[in-house]
CSV table of C-alpha atoms and ligand atoms in Angstrom, one decimal:
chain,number,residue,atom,x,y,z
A,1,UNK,CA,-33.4,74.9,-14.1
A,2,UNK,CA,-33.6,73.6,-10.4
A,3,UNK,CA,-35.0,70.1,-9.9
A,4,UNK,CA,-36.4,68.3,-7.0
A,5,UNK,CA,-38.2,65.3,-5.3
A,6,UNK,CA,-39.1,64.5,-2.1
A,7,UNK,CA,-39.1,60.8,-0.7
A,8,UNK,CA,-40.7,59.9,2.5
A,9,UNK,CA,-39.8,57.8,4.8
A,10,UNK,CA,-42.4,55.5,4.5
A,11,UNK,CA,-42.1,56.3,0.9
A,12,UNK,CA,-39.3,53.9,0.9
A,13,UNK,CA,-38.5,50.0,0.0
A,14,UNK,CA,-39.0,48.2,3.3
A,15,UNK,CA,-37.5,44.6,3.4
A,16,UNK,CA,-37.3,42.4,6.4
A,17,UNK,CA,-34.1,39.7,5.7
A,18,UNK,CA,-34.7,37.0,8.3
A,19,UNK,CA,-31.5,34.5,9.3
A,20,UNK,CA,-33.5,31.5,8.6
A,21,UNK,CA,-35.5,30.0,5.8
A,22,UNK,CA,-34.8,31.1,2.1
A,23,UNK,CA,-32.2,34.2,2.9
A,24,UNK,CA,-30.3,31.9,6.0
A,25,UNK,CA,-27.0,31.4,4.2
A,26,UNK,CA,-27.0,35.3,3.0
A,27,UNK,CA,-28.1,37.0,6.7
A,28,UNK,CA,-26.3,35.3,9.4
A,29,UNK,CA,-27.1,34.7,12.8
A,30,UNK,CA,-29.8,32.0,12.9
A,31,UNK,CA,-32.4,31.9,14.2
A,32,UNK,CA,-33.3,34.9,15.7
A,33,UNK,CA,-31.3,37.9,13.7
A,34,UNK,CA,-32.8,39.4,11.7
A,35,UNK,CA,-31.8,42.8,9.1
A,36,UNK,CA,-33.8,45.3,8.2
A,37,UNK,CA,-33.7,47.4,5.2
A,38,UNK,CA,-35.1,51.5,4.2
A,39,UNK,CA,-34.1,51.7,0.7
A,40,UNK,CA,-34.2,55.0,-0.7
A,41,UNK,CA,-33.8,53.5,-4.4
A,42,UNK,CA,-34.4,50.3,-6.0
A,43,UNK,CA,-32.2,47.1,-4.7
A,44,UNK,CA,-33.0,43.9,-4.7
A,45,UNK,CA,-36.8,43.3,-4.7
A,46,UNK,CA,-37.8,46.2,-4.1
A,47,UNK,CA,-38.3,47.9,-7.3
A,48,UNK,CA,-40.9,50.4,-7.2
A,49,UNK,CA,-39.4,53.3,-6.7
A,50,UNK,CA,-36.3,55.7,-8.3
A,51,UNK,CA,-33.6,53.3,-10.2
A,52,UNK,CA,-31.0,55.7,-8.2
A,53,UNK,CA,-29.8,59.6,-8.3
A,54,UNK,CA,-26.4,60.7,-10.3
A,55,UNK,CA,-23.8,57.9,-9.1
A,56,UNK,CA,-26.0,56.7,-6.4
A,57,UNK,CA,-27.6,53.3,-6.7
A,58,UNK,CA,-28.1,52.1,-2.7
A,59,UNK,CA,-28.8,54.3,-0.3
A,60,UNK,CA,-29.8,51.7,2.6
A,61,UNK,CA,-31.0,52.6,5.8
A,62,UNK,CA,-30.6,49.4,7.9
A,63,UNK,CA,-30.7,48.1,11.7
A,64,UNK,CA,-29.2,44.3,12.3
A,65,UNK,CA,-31.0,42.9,15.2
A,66,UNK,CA,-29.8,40.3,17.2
A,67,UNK,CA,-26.4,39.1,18.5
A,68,UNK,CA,-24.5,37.3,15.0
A,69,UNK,CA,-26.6,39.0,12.9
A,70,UNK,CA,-24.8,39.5,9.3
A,71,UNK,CA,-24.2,39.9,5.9
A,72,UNK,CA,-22.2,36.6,5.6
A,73,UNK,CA,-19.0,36.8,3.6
A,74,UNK,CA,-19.7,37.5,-0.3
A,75,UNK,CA,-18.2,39.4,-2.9
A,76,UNK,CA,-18.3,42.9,-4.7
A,77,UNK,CA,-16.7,44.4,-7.6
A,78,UNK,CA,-16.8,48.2,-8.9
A,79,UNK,CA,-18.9,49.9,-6.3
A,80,UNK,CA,-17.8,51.9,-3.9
A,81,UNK,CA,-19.6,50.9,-0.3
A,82,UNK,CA,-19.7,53.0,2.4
A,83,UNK,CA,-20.8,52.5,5.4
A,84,UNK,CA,-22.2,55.2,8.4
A,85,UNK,CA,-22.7,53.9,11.5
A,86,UNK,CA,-25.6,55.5,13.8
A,87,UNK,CA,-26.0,53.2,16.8
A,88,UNK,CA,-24.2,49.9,18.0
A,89,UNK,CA,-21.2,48.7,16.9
A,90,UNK,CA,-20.7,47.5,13.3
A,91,UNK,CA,-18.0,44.7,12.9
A,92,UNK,CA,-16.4,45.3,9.5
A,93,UNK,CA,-14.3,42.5,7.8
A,94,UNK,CA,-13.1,42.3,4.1
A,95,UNK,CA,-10.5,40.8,2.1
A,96,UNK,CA,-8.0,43.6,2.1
A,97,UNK,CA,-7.3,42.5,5.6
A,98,UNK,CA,-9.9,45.2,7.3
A,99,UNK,CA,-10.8,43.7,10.6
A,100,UNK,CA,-12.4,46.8,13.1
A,101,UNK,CA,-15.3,47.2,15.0
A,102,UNK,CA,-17.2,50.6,14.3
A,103,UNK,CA,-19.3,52.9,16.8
A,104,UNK,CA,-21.1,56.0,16.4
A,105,UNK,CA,-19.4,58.2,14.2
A,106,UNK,CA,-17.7,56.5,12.1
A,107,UNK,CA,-17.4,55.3,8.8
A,108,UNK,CA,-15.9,53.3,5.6
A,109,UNK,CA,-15.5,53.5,2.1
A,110,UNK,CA,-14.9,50.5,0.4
A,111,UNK,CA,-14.3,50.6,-3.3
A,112,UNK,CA,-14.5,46.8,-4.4
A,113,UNK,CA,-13.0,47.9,-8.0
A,114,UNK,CA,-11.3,44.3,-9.6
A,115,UNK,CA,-12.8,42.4,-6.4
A,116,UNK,CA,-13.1,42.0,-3.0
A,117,UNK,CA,-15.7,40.4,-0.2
A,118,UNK,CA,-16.6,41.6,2.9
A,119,UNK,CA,-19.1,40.7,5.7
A,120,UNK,CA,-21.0,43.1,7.9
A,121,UNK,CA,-21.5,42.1,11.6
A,122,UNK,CA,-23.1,43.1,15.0
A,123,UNK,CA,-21.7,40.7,17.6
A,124,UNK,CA,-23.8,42.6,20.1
A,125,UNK,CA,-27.9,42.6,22.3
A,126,UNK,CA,-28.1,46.5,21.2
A,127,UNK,CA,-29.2,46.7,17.7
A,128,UNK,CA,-26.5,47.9,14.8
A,129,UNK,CA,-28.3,51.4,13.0
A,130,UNK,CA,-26.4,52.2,9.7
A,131,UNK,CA,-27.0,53.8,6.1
A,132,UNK,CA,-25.0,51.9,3.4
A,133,UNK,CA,-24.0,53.8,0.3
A,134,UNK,CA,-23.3,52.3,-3.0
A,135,UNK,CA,-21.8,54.5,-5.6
A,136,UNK,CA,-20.8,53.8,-9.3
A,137,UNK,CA,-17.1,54.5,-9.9
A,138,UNK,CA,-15.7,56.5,-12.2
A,139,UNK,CA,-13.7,53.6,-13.5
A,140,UNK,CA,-14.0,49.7,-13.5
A,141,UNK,CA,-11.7,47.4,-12.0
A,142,UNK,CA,-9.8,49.9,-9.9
A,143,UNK,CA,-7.3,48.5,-7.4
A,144,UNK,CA,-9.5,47.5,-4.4
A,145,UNK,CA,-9.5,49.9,-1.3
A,146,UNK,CA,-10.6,50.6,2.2
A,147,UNK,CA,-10.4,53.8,4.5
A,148,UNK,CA,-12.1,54.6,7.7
A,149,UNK,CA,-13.0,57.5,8.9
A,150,UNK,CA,-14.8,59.1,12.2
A,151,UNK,CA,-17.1,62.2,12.3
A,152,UNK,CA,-17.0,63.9,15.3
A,153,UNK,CA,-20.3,65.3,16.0
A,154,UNK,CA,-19.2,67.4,19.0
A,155,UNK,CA,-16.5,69.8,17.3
A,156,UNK,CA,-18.9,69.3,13.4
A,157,UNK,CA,-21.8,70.9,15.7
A,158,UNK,CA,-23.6,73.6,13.5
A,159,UNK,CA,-21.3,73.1,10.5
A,160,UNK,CA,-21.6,71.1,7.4
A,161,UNK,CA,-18.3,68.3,7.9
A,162,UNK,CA,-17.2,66.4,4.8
A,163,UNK,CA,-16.7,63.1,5.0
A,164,UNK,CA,-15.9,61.6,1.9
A,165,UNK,CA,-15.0,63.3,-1.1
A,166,UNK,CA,-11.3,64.9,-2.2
A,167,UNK,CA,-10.8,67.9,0.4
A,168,UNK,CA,-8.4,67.5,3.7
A,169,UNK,CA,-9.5,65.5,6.1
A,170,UNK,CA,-12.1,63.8,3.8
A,171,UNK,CA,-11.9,60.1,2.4
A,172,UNK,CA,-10.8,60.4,-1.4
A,173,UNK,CA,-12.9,58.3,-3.1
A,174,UNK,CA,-12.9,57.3,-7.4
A,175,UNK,CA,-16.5,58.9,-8.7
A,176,UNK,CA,-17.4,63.0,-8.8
A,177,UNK,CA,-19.3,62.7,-5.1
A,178,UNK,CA,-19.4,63.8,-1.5
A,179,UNK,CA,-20.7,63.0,1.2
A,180,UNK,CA,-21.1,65.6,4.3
A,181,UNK,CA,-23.2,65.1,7.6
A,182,UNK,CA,-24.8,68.2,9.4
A,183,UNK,CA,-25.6,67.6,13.1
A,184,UNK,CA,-27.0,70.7,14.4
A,185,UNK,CA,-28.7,71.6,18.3
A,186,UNK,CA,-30.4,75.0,17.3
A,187,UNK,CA,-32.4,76.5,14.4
A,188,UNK,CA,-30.0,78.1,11.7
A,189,UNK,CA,-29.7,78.4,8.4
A,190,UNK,CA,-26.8,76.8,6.0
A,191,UNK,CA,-26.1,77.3,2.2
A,192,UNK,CA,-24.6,74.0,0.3
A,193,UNK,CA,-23.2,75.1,-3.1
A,194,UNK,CA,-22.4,71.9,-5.2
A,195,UNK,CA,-19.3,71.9,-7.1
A,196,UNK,CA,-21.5,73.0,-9.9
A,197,UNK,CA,-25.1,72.9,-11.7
A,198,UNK,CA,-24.0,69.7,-13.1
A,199,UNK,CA,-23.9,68.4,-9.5
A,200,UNK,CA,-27.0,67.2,-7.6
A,201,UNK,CA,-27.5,67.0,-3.9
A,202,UNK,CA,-29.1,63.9,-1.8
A,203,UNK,CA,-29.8,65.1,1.4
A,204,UNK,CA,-31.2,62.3,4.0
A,205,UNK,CA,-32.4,63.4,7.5
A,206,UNK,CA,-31.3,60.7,9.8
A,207,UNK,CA,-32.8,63.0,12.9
A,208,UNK,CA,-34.8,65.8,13.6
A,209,UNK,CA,-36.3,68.3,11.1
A,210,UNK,CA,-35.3,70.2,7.9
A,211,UNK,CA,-36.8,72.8,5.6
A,212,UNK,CA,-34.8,72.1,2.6
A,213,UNK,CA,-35.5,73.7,-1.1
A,214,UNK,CA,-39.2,74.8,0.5
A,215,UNK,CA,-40.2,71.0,1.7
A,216,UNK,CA,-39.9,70.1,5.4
A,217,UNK,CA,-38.2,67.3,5.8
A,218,UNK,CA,-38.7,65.0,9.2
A,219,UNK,CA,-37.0,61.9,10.2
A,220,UNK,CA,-35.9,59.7,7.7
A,221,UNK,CA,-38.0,61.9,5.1
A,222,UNK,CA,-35.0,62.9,1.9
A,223,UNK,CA,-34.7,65.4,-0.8
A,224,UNK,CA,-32.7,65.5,-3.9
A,225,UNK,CA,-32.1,69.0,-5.7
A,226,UNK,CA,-30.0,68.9,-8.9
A,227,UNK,CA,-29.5,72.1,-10.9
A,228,UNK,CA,-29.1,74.4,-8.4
A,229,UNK,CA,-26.2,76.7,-7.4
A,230,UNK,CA,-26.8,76.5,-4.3
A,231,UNK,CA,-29.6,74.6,-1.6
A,232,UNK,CA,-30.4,76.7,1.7
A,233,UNK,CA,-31.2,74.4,4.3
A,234,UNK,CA,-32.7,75.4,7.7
A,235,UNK,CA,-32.8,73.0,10.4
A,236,UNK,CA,-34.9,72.9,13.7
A,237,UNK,CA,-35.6,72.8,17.0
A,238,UNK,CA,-33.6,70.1,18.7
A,239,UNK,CA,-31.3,68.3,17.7
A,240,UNK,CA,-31.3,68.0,13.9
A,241,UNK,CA,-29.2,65.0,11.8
A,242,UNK,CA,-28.5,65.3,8.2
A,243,UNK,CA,-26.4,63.3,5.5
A,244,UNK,CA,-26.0,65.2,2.3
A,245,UNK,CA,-24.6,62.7,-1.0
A,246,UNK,CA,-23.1,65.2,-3.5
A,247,UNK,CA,-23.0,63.3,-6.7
A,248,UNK,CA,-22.3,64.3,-10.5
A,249,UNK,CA,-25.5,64.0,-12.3
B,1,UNK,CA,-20.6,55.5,-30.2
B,2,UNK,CA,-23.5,52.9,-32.7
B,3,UNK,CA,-26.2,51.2,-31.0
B,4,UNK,CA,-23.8,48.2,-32.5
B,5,UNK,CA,-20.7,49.3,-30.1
B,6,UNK,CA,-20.0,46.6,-28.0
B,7,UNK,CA,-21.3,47.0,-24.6
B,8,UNK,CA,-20.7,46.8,-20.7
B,9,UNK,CA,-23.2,45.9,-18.1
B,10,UNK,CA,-23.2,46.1,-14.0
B,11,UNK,CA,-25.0,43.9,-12.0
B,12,UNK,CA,-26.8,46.4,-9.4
B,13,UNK,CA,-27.0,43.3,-6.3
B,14,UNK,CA,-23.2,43.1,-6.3
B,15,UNK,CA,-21.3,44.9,-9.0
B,16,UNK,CA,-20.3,42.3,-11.1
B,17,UNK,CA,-19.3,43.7,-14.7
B,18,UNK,CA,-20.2,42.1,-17.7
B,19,UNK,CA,-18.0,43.4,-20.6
B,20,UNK,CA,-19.8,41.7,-24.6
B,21,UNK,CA,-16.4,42.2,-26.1
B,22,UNK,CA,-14.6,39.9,-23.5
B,23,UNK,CA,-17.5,37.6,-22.7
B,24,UNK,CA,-17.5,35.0,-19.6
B,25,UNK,CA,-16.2,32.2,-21.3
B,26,UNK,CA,-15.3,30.4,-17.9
B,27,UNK,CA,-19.2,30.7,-17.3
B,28,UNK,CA,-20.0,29.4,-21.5
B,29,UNK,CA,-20.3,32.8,-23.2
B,30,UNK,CA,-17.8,33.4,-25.7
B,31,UNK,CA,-16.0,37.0,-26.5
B,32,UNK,CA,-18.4,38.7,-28.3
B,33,UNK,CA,-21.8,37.4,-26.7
B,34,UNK,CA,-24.3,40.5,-27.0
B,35,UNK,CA,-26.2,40.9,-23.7
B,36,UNK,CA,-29.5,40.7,-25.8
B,37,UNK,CA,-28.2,37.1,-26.7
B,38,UNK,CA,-27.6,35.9,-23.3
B,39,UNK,CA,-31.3,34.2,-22.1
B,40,UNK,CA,-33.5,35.8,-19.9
B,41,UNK,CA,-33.4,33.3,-17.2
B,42,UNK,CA,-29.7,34.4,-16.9
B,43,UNK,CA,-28.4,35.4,-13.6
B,44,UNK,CA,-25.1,37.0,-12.4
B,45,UNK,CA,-22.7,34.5,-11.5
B,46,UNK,CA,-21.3,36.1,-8.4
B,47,UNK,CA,-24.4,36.8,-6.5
B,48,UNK,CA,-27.6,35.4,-8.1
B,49,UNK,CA,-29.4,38.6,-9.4
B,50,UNK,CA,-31.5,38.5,-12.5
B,51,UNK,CA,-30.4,39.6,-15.8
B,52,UNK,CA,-33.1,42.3,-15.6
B,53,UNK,CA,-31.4,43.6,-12.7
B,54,UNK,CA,-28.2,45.0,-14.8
B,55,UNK,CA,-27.5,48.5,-16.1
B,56,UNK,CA,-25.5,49.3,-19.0
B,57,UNK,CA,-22.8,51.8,-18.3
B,58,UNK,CA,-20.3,53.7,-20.1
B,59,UNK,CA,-17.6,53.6,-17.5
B,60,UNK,CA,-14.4,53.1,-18.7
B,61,UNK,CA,-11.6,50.5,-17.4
B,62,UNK,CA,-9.2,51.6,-14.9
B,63,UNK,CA,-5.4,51.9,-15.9
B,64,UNK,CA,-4.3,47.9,-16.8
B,65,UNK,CA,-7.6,46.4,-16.6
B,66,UNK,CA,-9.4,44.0,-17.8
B,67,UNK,CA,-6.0,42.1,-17.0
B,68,UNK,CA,-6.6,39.1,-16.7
B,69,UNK,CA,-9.1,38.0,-19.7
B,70,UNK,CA,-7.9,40.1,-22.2
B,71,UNK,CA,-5.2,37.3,-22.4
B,72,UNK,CA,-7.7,34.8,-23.1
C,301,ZN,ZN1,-24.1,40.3,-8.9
């Protein structure tokens, strides 16, 4: 039995983290910066909506505004974070000695496992554009870990690219998930079988439009579809930008 | 598995696991401190998030772990 929801965008948890006041030693970059936050599922105060999907628990859709504008340094364990950078740079630190500036394209995993900290950064006028992903792993305390990766939208065009998940070229990761983006400049049609009926599918569209499991999905909008063999997705005209989380359900 | 088997929680703002067989006893609670006997006011120590704001989980520990309490 197939089943589905459909979130829109303004559907979602909307919080605005200012650099000052209550949230100034937790959001860096005082006193203009400013984060703010799309949340797909519940996280922090925003608690109104779906506690999560399969191993998902954030799925964060965030800009930092503002030169110095952070997540100061603070600690994790367990979850794997990843990080997919749409716009601006994203400086990255942590405490397994990661120190790199992202762009476009590309992305992290960080599995916090026994415990690590890291702090998120734009150091730059042009606002940072990013979804964080938080997944449960399939064990606790693992060994902590970090690997980037970039997507290269140019030779991914009109094919579904994995980004994280245990096939070549992907970031391994400890939990039964993928992640795959889809950027796409004409209509067409693609088939995403998950691993199995067990497996759902999170698919966000970051850009464009896409008729996905008979909704049509606009900017921002998502879908999740668990219990199906397969989910035909069409995108359309234009350019069209789509993350898909593949998760065990 | 009882509704009596110890437990494991995960604090959702952070990841923090609590673990009612090992307890926090650096933070007062003693090995064996059900969740349900921890007050309500309680927050995670590593990042502030409410009590209400953990999920139990049935993830199991990774190869060697928990190290470093199970000494205690
Ligand atoms: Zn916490």
């Amino acid at each position: 039995m197939t089943n589905s929801f459909v979130l829109r965008a303004d559907e979602r948890g909307y919080n605005k983290i200012l650099s000052t006041g209550a949230t100034a030693s937790y959001v860096g970059g005082h006193p203009d910066a400013f984060i703010t936050r799309f949340s797909s599922f519940n996280f922090g105060d925003y608690q109104d909506g779906r506690p999560g999907f399969g191993r998902i628990r954030v799925f964060g859709d965030e800009a930092f505004h503002h030169p110095g504008c952070s997540y100061n340094m603070h600690p994790h364990h367990n979850f794997i974070i990843c990080a997919f950078v749409l716009e601006g740079k994203l400086t990255h630190i942590n405490t397994l000695g990661g120190l790199e500036e992202l762009g476009p394209g590309d992305y992290y995993a960080f599995s916090a496992g026994s415990g690590g900290l890291h702090e998120e950064l734009n150091r730059h006028v042009e606002p940072m554009r990013a979804i964080y992903l938080w997944l449960l792993p399939d064990h606790l305390l693992l060994p902590p870990s970090y690997t980037r990766g970039h997507f290269d939208a140019a030779a991914g065009l009109n094919r579904i690219t994995l980004l994280i998940g245990d096939d070549a070229g992907a970031i391994p990761i400890a939990q039964d998930a993928r992640v795959s983006r889809l950027v796409s400049d004409v209509p067409r049609s693609f088939r995403y079988r998950p691993r199995s009926t067990g497996h759902g599918i999170y698919a966000f569209v970051i850009d464009g439009t896409l008729r996905c499991d008979g909704a049509t999905l606009k900017r921002r909008d998502s879908t999740a579809v668990w219990g199906a063999d397969e989910i035909i997705c069409e995108t359309g005209r234009g350019d069209t930008d789509v993350l898909f989380v593949e998760t065990i359900m | 598995m009882t509704d009596d088997a110890l437990k494991r929680l995960m604090c959702l703002g952070c990841g923090f696991s609590y673990d009612e067989a090992l307890g926090l006893p650096e933070h007062g609670l003693p090995p064996g401190t059900r969740w349900r006997d921890i007050p309500a006011d309680w927050v995670c120590p590593d990042c502030g998030t409410p009590k209400s704001r953990f999920e139990m989980v049935e993830i199991p520990y990774a190869i060697g772990q928990p190290a470093a309490r199970a000494v205690a």
